[in-house]
Amino acid sequence: MSADSPRSQSCTCIAPINIAVIKYWGKSDEDQIIPLNDSISLTLNTDYMYTKTTATISTELTKDSIILNNEEASGDGVRFQNCLSEIRKLAASSKHASTVEKSKLKVAIVSQNNFPTKAGLASSASGYACLVFTLAQLFELESHKSELSALARRGSGSACRSLFGGFVQWFHESQPCVARPIAEAQHWPQLRCLVAVVSNTSKAVGSTEGMSRSVKTSKLLEYRIKHVVRDRVEEMKMAILQKDFVKFAELTMQDSNQFHAICLDTYPPLFYMNSTSQAIIQLVHRYNEIRQNIKVAYTFDAGPNAVLFMEEAELNRFASVFHSFFGSIPHESFFRGKVLDPVDSTKDVEALGPDNALKGQVQYTIVCHVGQGPKNIDPTG
């Protein structure tokens, strides 16, 4: 923590996004943000994609405020205040007098995502995880991460998973309702991820509204909760612990497909993917066919942007194929986050059947791996 003056203190932290491979869609309690089912996610490294938040408390502040992506938001927003009020309660009950005094001060938040917001890339998850973690650091709370996970959930459900690195499960029936790690980030070092940015545009129907609509109208969601997801969660946990990529990939794609089927089964229907998303799905299945095994998996959250999983040994080969189909800028500019070695993909592309109409449909792709949870980036933090 840095002290700007005796009357003002600030703290800056970053938090990762997490990508669900077993999806959360629908709440049993809208106010408390309790999900209908357990979910499982992977936390991505913060080398390229993260939320950065600075929190400042000062005797000179007269109200709580928040600036998100350079735009002023409401400091009275319900979810923001839910998180802030719970943090203040913890601070007020601290055995440390300095923490108790801090709980009485107004706070100014400045938060920035360095990736597309409200486009199906878990920006609210990293955002609220970063908010809660930064405030806990600023107030010098001695809270366990599971306690912070419960607080972050009050801002955005999936934020509870971004408090942890590695592979994470959110338990819908736990008391309190929190996320816990399944395995550390280093557990599966060969696993890699490509985040394909198809669109920076915010989705037309937000996740909160979409979930509510699905809960009210989708019989398929009802079937998923009763008959599918519980077993699928256990299968996914086993695949992760055994580092069984084929099983992991199958479950990931099946769960993504079922999620978007539920969106279509919702009335009126929800359209989060677009034609480019569908072309990416087709390419992955065709690629796995010519490789005669499942080498790549896709998942889509509530947006058109794809998240693609593979192991390190497949990364350069598939990336070159993917660029051949969807990239219109040089290979070294198309892939961000890590330098990839181009591979001659001529034979693969010929086997797949080239489609020049797809060129330029993906703006760029971020290369990621499984990473750690939030961290304080103040020099003295």
CSV table of N, CA, C and O in Angstrom, one decimal, residues 106-170:
chain,number,residue,atom,x,y,z
A,106,LYS,N,-14.8,7.6,2.8
A,106,LYS,CA,-15.4,7.4,1.5
A,106,LYS,C,-14.2,6.9,0.6
A,106,LYS,O,-13.0,7.1,0.8
A,107,VAL,N,-14.6,6.2,-0.5
A,107,VAL,CA,-13.6,5.6,-1.4
A,107,VAL,C,-13.8,6.0,-2.8
A,107,VAL,O,-15.0,6.2,-3.3
A,108,ALA,N,-12.7,6.2,-3.5
A,108,ALA,CA,-12.7,6.5,-4.9
A,108,ALA,C,-12.1,5.4,-5.7
A,108,ALA,O,-11.0,5.0,-5.4
A,109,ILE,N,-12.8,4.8,-6.7
A,109,ILE,CA,-12.3,3.7,-7.4
A,109,ILE,C,-12.1,4.1,-8.9
A,109,ILE,O,-12.9,4.7,-9.5
A,110,VAL,N,-10.9,3.7,-9.4
A,110,VAL,CA,-10.6,3.9,-10.8
A,110,VAL,C,-10.3,2.5,-11.3
A,110,VAL,O,-9.3,1.9,-10.9
A,111,SER,N,-11.1,2.0,-12.3
A,111,SER,CA,-10.9,0.6,-12.8
A,111,SER,C,-10.8,0.6,-14.3
A,111,SER,O,-11.6,1.3,-14.9
A,112,GLN,N,-10.0,-0.3,-14.8
A,112,GLN,CA,-9.8,-0.3,-16.3
A,112,GLN,C,-9.6,-1.8,-16.7
A,112,GLN,O,-8.8,-2.5,-16.1
A,113,ASN,N,-10.4,-2.2,-17.7
A,113,ASN,CA,-10.1,-3.5,-18.4
A,113,ASN,C,-9.3,-3.3,-19.6
A,113,ASN,O,-9.5,-2.3,-20.4
A,114,ASN,N,-8.3,-4.1,-19.8
A,114,ASN,CA,-7.5,-3.9,-21.0
A,114,ASN,C,-7.9,-4.9,-22.1
A,114,ASN,O,-7.1,-5.4,-22.9
A,115,PHE,N,-9.2,-5.3,-22.1
A,115,PHE,CA,-9.7,-6.3,-23.1
A,115,PHE,C,-11.2,-5.9,-23.2
A,115,PHE,O,-11.7,-5.1,-22.4
A,116,PRO,N,-11.9,-6.4,-24.3
A,116,PRO,CA,-13.3,-6.0,-24.5
A,116,PRO,C,-14.2,-6.2,-23.3
A,116,PRO,O,-14.1,-7.3,-22.7
A,117,THR,N,-15.0,-5.2,-23.0
A,117,THR,CA,-15.9,-5.3,-21.9
A,117,THR,C,-17.3,-5.6,-22.4
A,117,THR,O,-17.8,-5.1,-23.4
A,118,LYS,N,-18.0,-6.4,-21.6
A,118,LYS,CA,-19.4,-6.8,-21.9
A,118,LYS,C,-19.5,-7.5,-23.2
A,118,LYS,O,-20.5,-7.3,-24.0
A,119,ALA,N,-18.5,-8.3,-23.6
A,119,ALA,CA,-18.5,-9.0,-24.9
A,119,ALA,C,-18.3,-10.5,-24.7
A,119,ALA,O,-17.8,-11.1,-25.6
A,120,GLY,N,-18.6,-11.0,-23.5
A,120,GLY,CA,-18.5,-12.4,-23.3
A,120,GLY,C,-17.1,-12.9,-23.0
A,120,GLY,O,-16.7,-14.0,-23.2
A,121,LEU,N,-16.3,-12.0,-22.3
A,121,LEU,CA,-15.0,-12.3,-21.9
A,121,LEU,C,-14.8,-12.1,-20.4
A,121,LEU,O,-13.7,-11.8,-19.9
A,122,ALA,N,-15.9,-12.2,-19.7
A,122,ALA,CA,-15.8,-12.3,-18.2
A,122,ALA,C,-15.2,-11.0,-17.6
A,122,ALA,O,-14.5,-11.0,-16.6
A,123,SER,N,-15.6,-9.8,-18.2
A,123,SER,CA,-15.1,-8.6,-17.7
A,123,SER,C,-15.6,-8.2,-16.3
A,123,SER,O,-14.9,-7.6,-15.5
A,124,SER,N,-16.9,-8.6,-16.1
A,124,SER,CA,-17.5,-8.3,-14.7
A,124,SER,C,-16.8,-9.2,-13.7
A,124,SER,O,-16.7,-8.8,-12.5
A,125,ALA,N,-16.4,-10.4,-14.0
A,125,ALA,CA,-15.8,-11.3,-13.1
A,125,ALA,C,-14.5,-10.7,-12.6
A,125,ALA,O,-14.2,-10.6,-11.4
A,126,SER,N,-13.6,-10.4,-13.5
A,126,SER,CA,-12.3,-9.8,-13.1
A,126,SER,C,-12.5,-8.4,-12.5
A,126,SER,O,-11.8,-8.1,-11.5
A,127,GLY,N,-13.5,-7.7,-12.9
A,127,GLY,CA,-13.8,-6.3,-12.4
A,127,GLY,C,-14.1,-6.4,-10.9
A,127,GLY,O,-13.5,-5.7,-10.1
A,128,TYR,N,-15.1,-7.2,-10.5
A,128,TYR,CA,-15.5,-7.2,-9.1
A,128,TYR,C,-14.6,-8.0,-8.3
A,128,TYR,O,-14.4,-7.7,-7.1
A,129,ALA,N,-13.9,-9.0,-8.8
A,129,ALA,CA,-12.8,-9.7,-8.1
A,129,ALA,C,-11.7,-8.7,-7.7
A,129,ALA,O,-11.2,-8.6,-6.6
A,130,CYS,N,-11.4,-7.8,-8.7
A,130,CYS,CA,-10.3,-6.8,-8.5
A,130,CYS,C,-10.8,-5.8,-7.5
A,130,CYS,O,-10.0,-5.4,-6.6
A,131,LEU,N,-12.0,-5.4,-7.6
A,131,LEU,CA,-12.6,-4.4,-6.6
A,131,LEU,C,-12.5,-4.9,-5.2
A,131,LEU,O,-11.9,-4.2,-4.3
A,132,VAL,N,-13.0,-6.1,-4.9
A,132,VAL,CA,-13.0,-6.6,-3.6
A,132,VAL,C,-11.6,-6.9,-3.1
A,132,VAL,O,-11.2,-6.5,-1.9
A,133,PHE,N,-10.7,-7.4,-3.9
A,133,PHE,CA,-9.3,-7.7,-3.5
A,133,PHE,C,-8.6,-6.4,-3.2
A,133,PHE,O,-7.9,-6.3,-2.2
A,134,THR,N,-8.8,-5.4,-4.0
A,134,THR,CA,-8.1,-4.1,-3.8
A,134,THR,C,-8.5,-3.4,-2.5
A,134,THR,O,-7.7,-2.9,-1.7
A,135,LEU,N,-9.8,-3.5,-2.3
A,135,LEU,CA,-10.4,-2.9,-1.1
A,135,LEU,C,-9.9,-3.6,0.2
A,135,LEU,O,-9.5,-3.0,1.2
A,136,ALA,N,-9.8,-4.9,0.1
A,136,ALA,CA,-9.3,-5.7,1.2
A,136,ALA,C,-7.8,-5.4,1.5
A,136,ALA,O,-7.4,-5.3,2.7
A,137,GLN,N,-7.0,-5.2,0.4
A,137,GLN,CA,-5.6,-4.8,0.6
A,137,GLN,C,-5.5,-3.4,1.2
A,137,GLN,O,-4.7,-3.1,2.1
A,138,LEU,N,-6.4,-2.5,0.7
A,138,LEU,CA,-6.3,-1.1,1.2
A,138,LEU,C,-6.7,-1.0,2.6
A,138,LEU,O,-6.1,-0.3,3.4
A,139,PHE,N,-7.7,-1.7,3.1
A,139,PHE,CA,-8.2,-1.7,4.5
A,139,PHE,C,-7.3,-2.7,5.3
A,139,PHE,O,-7.6,-2.8,6.5
A,140,GLU,N,-6.4,-3.4,4.7
A,140,GLU,CA,-5.5,-4.3,5.4
A,140,GLU,C,-6.3,-5.4,6.2
A,140,GLU,O,-6.1,-5.7,7.4
A,141,LEU,N,-7.3,-5.9,5.5
A,141,LEU,CA,-8.1,-7.0,6.1
A,141,LEU,C,-7.4,-8.3,6.1
A,141,LEU,O,-6.6,-8.6,5.2
A,142,GLU,N,-7.6,-9.1,7.1
A,142,GLU,CA,-7.0,-10.4,7.3
A,142,GLU,C,-7.9,-11.5,6.9
A,142,GLU,O,-8.0,-12.5,7.5
A,143,SER,N,-8.6,-11.2,5.8
A,143,SER,CA,-9.7,-12.2,5.3
A,143,SER,C,-9.1,-13.3,4.5
A,143,SER,O,-8.2,-13.1,3.7
A,144,HIS,N,-9.7,-14.5,4.7
A,144,HIS,CA,-9.3,-15.6,3.8
A,144,HIS,C,-9.9,-15.4,2.4
A,144,HIS,O,-11.0,-14.7,2.3
A,145,LYS,N,-9.3,-16.0,1.4
A,145,LYS,CA,-9.8,-15.8,0.1
A,145,LYS,C,-11.3,-16.3,-0.1
A,145,LYS,O,-12.0,-15.8,-0.9
A,146,SER,N,-11.6,-17.3,0.6
A,146,SER,CA,-13.0,-17.8,0.5
A,146,SER,C,-14.0,-16.8,1.0
A,146,SER,O,-15.1,-16.6,0.4
A,147,GLU,N,-13.6,-16.0,2.0
A,147,GLU,CA,-14.5,-14.9,2.5
A,147,GLU,C,-14.6,-13.8,1.4
A,147,GLU,O,-15.7,-13.3,1.2
A,148,LEU,N,-13.5,-13.5,0.8
A,148,LEU,CA,-13.5,-12.5,-0.3
A,148,LEU,C,-14.3,-13.0,-1.5
A,148,LEU,O,-14.9,-12.2,-2.2
A,149,SER,N,-14.2,-14.3,-1.7
A,149,SER,CA,-14.9,-14.9,-2.8
A,149,SER,C,-16.4,-14.7,-2.6
A,149,SER,O,-17.2,-14.3,-3.6
A,150,ALA,N,-16.9,-14.8,-1.4
A,150,ALA,CA,-18.3,-14.6,-1.1
A,150,ALA,C,-18.7,-13.2,-1.3
A,150,ALA,O,-19.8,-12.9,-1.8
A,151,LEU,N,-17.8,-12.2,-1.0
A,151,LEU,CA,-18.1,-10.8,-1.2
A,151,LEU,C,-18.1,-10.4,-2.7
A,151,LEU,O,-19.0,-9.7,-3.1
A,152,ALA,N,-17.1,-11.0,-3.4
A,152,ALA,CA,-17.1,-10.7,-4.9
A,152,ALA,C,-18.3,-11.2,-5.6
A,152,ALA,O,-18.8,-10.6,-6.6
A,153,ARG,N,-18.9,-12.3,-5.1
A,153,ARG,CA,-20.1,-12.9,-5.7
A,153,ARG,C,-21.2,-11.9,-5.7
A,153,ARG,O,-22.1,-11.9,-6.6
A,154,ARG,N,-21.3,-11.0,-4.7
A,154,ARG,CA,-22.4,-10.0,-4.6
A,154,ARG,C,-22.3,-9.0,-5.7
A,154,ARG,O,-23.3,-8.3,-5.9
A,155,GLY,N,-21.1,-8.8,-6.3
A,155,GLY,CA,-21.0,-7.9,-7.4
A,155,GLY,C,-21.3,-8.6,-8.8
A,155,GLY,O,-22.1,-8.1,-9.5
A,156,SER,N,-20.7,-9.7,-9.0
A,156,SER,CA,-20.9,-10.5,-10.2
A,156,SER,C,-20.7,-12.0,-9.8
A,156,SER,O,-19.6,-12.3,-9.2
A,157,GLY,N,-21.6,-12.9,-10.1
A,157,GLY,CA,-21.5,-14.2,-9.7
A,157,GLY,C,-20.2,-14.9,-9.9
A,157,GLY,O,-19.5,-15.4,-9.0
A,158,SER,N,-19.7,-14.8,-11.2
A,158,SER,CA,-18.5,-15.5,-11.6
A,158,SER,C,-17.2,-14.8,-11.0
A,158,SER,O,-16.1,-15.4,-11.1
A,159,ALA,N,-17.4,-13.6,-10.5
A,159,ALA,CA,-16.2,-13.0,-9.8
A,159,ALA,C,-15.7,-13.8,-8.7
A,159,ALA,O,-14.5,-13.7,-8.4
A,160,CYS,N,-16.5,-14.6,-8.0
A,160,CYS,CA,-16.0,-15.4,-6.9
A,160,CYS,C,-15.0,-16.4,-7.4
A,160,CYS,O,-14.1,-16.8,-6.6
A,161,ARG,N,-15.0,-16.8,-8.7
A,161,ARG,CA,-14.0,-17.7,-9.2
A,161,ARG,C,-12.6,-17.0,-9.5
A,161,ARG,O,-11.6,-17.6,-9.4
A,162,SER,N,-12.7,-15.7,-9.8
A,162,SER,CA,-11.5,-15.0,-10.2
A,162,SER,C,-10.6,-14.6,-9.0
A,162,SER,O,-9.5,-14.0,-9.1
A,163,LEU,N,-11.1,-14.9,-7.7
A,163,LEU,CA,-10.2,-14.7,-6.6
A,163,LEU,C,-9.2,-15.7,-6.4
A,163,LEU,O,-8.2,-15.6,-5.6
A,164,PHE,N,-9.3,-16.8,-7.2
A,164,PHE,CA,-8.3,-17.9,-7.1
A,164,PHE,C,-7.6,-18.1,-8.5
A,164,PHE,O,-8.2,-17.9,-9.5
A,165,GLY,N,-6.4,-18.6,-8.4
A,165,GLY,CA,-5.7,-19.0,-9.6
A,165,GLY,C,-6.1,-20.5,-10.0
A,165,GLY,O,-6.7,-21.2,-9.2
A,166,GLY,N,-5.6,-21.0,-11.1
A,166,GLY,CA,-5.7,-22.3,-11.5
A,166,GLY,C,-7.1,-22.8,-11.9
A,166,GLY,O,-7.8,-22.0,-12.6
A,167,PHE,N,-7.5,-23.9,-11.5
A,167,PHE,CA,-8.8,-24.5,-11.8
A,167,PHE,C,-9.7,-24.4,-10.6
A,167,PHE,O,-9.4,-24.8,-9.5
A,168,VAL,N,-10.9,-23.9,-10.8
A,168,VAL,CA,-11.8,-23.4,-9.7
A,168,VAL,C,-13.2,-23.9,-9.9
A,168,VAL,O,-13.7,-23.9,-11.0
A,169,GLN,N,-13.8,-24.3,-8.8
A,169,GLN,CA,-15.2,-24.7,-8.7
A,169,GLN,C,-16.0,-23.8,-7.9
A,169,GLN,O,-15.6,-23.5,-6.7
A,170,TRP,N,-17.1,-23.3,-8.4
A,170,TRP,CA,-18.1,-22.5,-7.6
A,170,TRP,C,-19.2,-23.4,-7.1
A,170,TRP,O,-19.9,-24.1,-7.9
